[in-house]
Every structure is written in C-alpha cells, then in structure tokens.
Tab-separated table of C-alpha atoms in Angstrom:
chain	number	residue	atom	x	y	z
A	1	UNK	CA	-19.150	-26.801	-23.828
A	2	UNK	CA	-22.337	-28.294	-22.409
A	3	UNK	CA	-25.138	-30.100	-24.266
A	4	UNK	CA	-28.490	-29.020	-22.871
A	5	UNK	CA	-31.319	-30.884	-24.629
A	6	UNK	CA	-29.698	-30.702	-28.070
A	7	UNK	CA	-28.354	-27.159	-27.752
A	8	UNK	CA	-24.601	-26.769	-27.225
A	9	UNK	CA	-23.761	-24.041	-24.734
A	10	UNK	CA	-20.301	-22.655	-25.466
A	11	UNK	CA	-18.120	-20.273	-23.530
A	12	UNK	CA	-18.036	-16.822	-25.108
A	13	UNK	CA	-14.275	-17.125	-25.719
A	14	UNK	CA	-14.702	-19.972	-28.259
A	15	UNK	CA	-13.557	-18.706	-31.662
A	16	UNK	CA	-16.182	-17.844	-34.275
A	17	UNK	CA	-14.637	-20.314	-36.742
A	18	UNK	CA	-15.274	-23.153	-34.272
A	19	UNK	CA	-18.870	-22.002	-33.772
A	20	UNK	CA	-19.443	-21.880	-37.534
A	21	UNK	CA	-18.005	-25.369	-37.981
A	22	UNK	CA	-20.305	-26.735	-35.266
A	23	UNK	CA	-23.302	-25.019	-36.890
A	24	UNK	CA	-22.342	-26.522	-40.264
A	25	UNK	CA	-22.578	-29.962	-38.606
A	26	UNK	CA	-26.157	-29.189	-37.570
A	27	UNK	CA	-25.620	-28.187	-33.937
A	28	UNK	CA	-27.749	-25.484	-32.321
A	29	UNK	CA	-25.526	-23.143	-30.298
A	30	UNK	CA	-25.998	-20.829	-27.371
A	31	UNK	CA	-23.233	-18.655	-25.955
A	32	UNK	CA	-22.648	-18.569	-22.212
A	33	UNK	CA	-20.193	-16.602	-20.101
A	34	UNK	CA	-16.488	-16.207	-20.877
A	35	UNK	CA	-15.686	-18.759	-18.143
A	36	UNK	CA	-18.789	-20.934	-17.990
A	37	UNK	CA	-18.747	-22.477	-14.505
A	38	UNK	CA	-21.141	-25.415	-14.998
A	39	UNK	CA	-18.735	-27.915	-16.576
A	40	UNK	CA	-15.659	-28.665	-14.528
A	41	UNK	CA	-12.920	-31.262	-14.915
A	42	UNK	CA	-10.409	-32.624	-12.411
A	43	UNK	CA	-8.341	-35.474	-13.808
A	44	UNK	CA	-5.359	-37.725	-13.205
A	45	UNK	CA	-3.611	-40.293	-15.351
A	46	UNK	CA	-0.749	-42.745	-15.085
A	47	UNK	CA	1.775	-42.724	-17.927
A	48	UNK	CA	3.392	-45.882	-19.310
A	49	UNK	CA	6.393	-45.435	-16.996
A	50	UNK	CA	4.152	-45.171	-13.907
A	51	UNK	CA	4.349	-41.401	-13.537
A	52	UNK	CA	1.141	-39.846	-12.212
A	53	UNK	CA	-0.022	-36.616	-13.836
A	54	UNK	CA	-2.853	-34.427	-12.580
A	55	UNK	CA	-4.773	-31.430	-13.851
A	56	UNK	CA	-7.371	-29.077	-12.416
A	57	UNK	CA	-9.870	-26.949	-14.304
A	58	UNK	CA	-9.110	-23.238	-13.718
A	59	UNK	CA	-12.852	-22.477	-13.428
A	60	UNK	CA	-12.956	-23.986	-9.931
A	61	UNK	CA	-10.814	-24.143	-6.808
A	62	UNK	CA	-9.423	-27.630	-7.544
A	63	UNK	CA	-5.701	-28.371	-7.524
A	64	UNK	CA	-3.435	-31.127	-8.783
A	65	UNK	CA	-1.044	-32.093	-5.958
A	66	UNK	CA	1.428	-34.892	-5.427
A	67	UNK	CA	3.500	-36.191	-2.531
C-alpha cells in the first residue's frame, strides 16, 4: 500500500473485502500491480532475550542474514 496525495495505491492481490472496508472509511483507492515494487521493507529487531531477527521484502533482492 502506498499513499499518493490522498489516494491509496494497493497491490492487486489485496482482497476485495479489505478494499471495501478502506472505501467505507473514506479512502480513495487505486489498484496497482500484483507485486507493486515501489514500497519495500527490510527490517531487523532485537527480542527481549537479545535474539536478533531479520526480514526482507520478497519484492526486492534483499536478504536477512546472520553470522
């Protein structure tokens, strides 16, 4: 999902029920590709016990690695 000047751009694979709920909240929607490549997330976090966890968005070539 991407907000472009008040219009939410959603990936085509988002369920219709989700789209309808967003519309009922007053959002204007536009549908993009199945795997919309503009937004991309790479993230890491440390849990309470100090374990590091990583994740990579499958839309890009990123990877979560540890050593």
